[in-house]
XYZ file of C-alpha atoms in Angstrom:
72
model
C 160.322 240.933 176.974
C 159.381 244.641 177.464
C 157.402 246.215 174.242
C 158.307 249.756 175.022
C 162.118 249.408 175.623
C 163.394 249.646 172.226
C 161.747 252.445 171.848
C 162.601 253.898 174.660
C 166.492 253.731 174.254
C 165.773 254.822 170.564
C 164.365 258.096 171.906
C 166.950 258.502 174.839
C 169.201 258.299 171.906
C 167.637 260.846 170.159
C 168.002 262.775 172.728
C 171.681 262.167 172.781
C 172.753 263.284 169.121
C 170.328 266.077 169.171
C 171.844 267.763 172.562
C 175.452 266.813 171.025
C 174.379 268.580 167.866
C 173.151 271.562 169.600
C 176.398 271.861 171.305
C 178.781 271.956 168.821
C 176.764 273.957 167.012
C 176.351 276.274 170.138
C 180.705 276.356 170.163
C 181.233 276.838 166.685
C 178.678 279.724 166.368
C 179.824 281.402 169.490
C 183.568 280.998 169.096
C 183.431 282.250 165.230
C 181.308 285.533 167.134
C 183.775 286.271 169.401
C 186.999 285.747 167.073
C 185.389 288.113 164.391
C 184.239 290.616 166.939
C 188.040 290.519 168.614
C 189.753 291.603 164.963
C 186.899 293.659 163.242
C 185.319 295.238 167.011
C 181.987 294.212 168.338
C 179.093 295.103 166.588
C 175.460 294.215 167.767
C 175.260 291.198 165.267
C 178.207 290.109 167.133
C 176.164 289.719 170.550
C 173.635 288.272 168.806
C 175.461 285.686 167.796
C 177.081 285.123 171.133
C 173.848 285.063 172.524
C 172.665 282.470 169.950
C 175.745 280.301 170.481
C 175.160 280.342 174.474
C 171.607 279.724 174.133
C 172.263 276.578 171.836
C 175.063 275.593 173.594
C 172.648 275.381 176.998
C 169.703 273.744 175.118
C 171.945 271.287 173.729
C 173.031 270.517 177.433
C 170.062 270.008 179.236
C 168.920 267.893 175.689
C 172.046 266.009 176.427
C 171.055 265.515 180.293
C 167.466 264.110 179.223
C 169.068 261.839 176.812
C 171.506 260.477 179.005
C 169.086 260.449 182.064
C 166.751 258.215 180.239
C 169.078 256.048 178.672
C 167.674 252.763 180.402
């Protein structure tokens, strides 16, 4: 019996909610950004957030990929 292999699909899982969490998070940030700039026009916060949302919403993807790519 392997030592380390518990411990390794504990951290692959890790991995996996934390990339899942940055997603969503990533959507819902983004997606409230662009419906508010839509009805009140875009205003620099509104790009910010966008940007925010995209950049989370990548993280969380290539979190995601580790996560999965180490699951043993």
């Amino acid at each position: 019996m392997q030592l380390g292999a518990p411990y390794a699909t504990v951290w692959a899982m890790f991995w996996i909610v934390a990339g899942a969490v940055l997603v969503v998070s990533g959507l819902a940030i983004a997606a409230t950004a662009v419906r508010g700039a839509r009805r009140a026009g875009s205003t620099g916060a509104s790009g910010i957030a966008i940007a925010v949302g995209g950049g989370l919403l990548v993280w969380g993807a290539v979190a995601l990929l580790v996560g999965l790519l180490t699951e043993g």
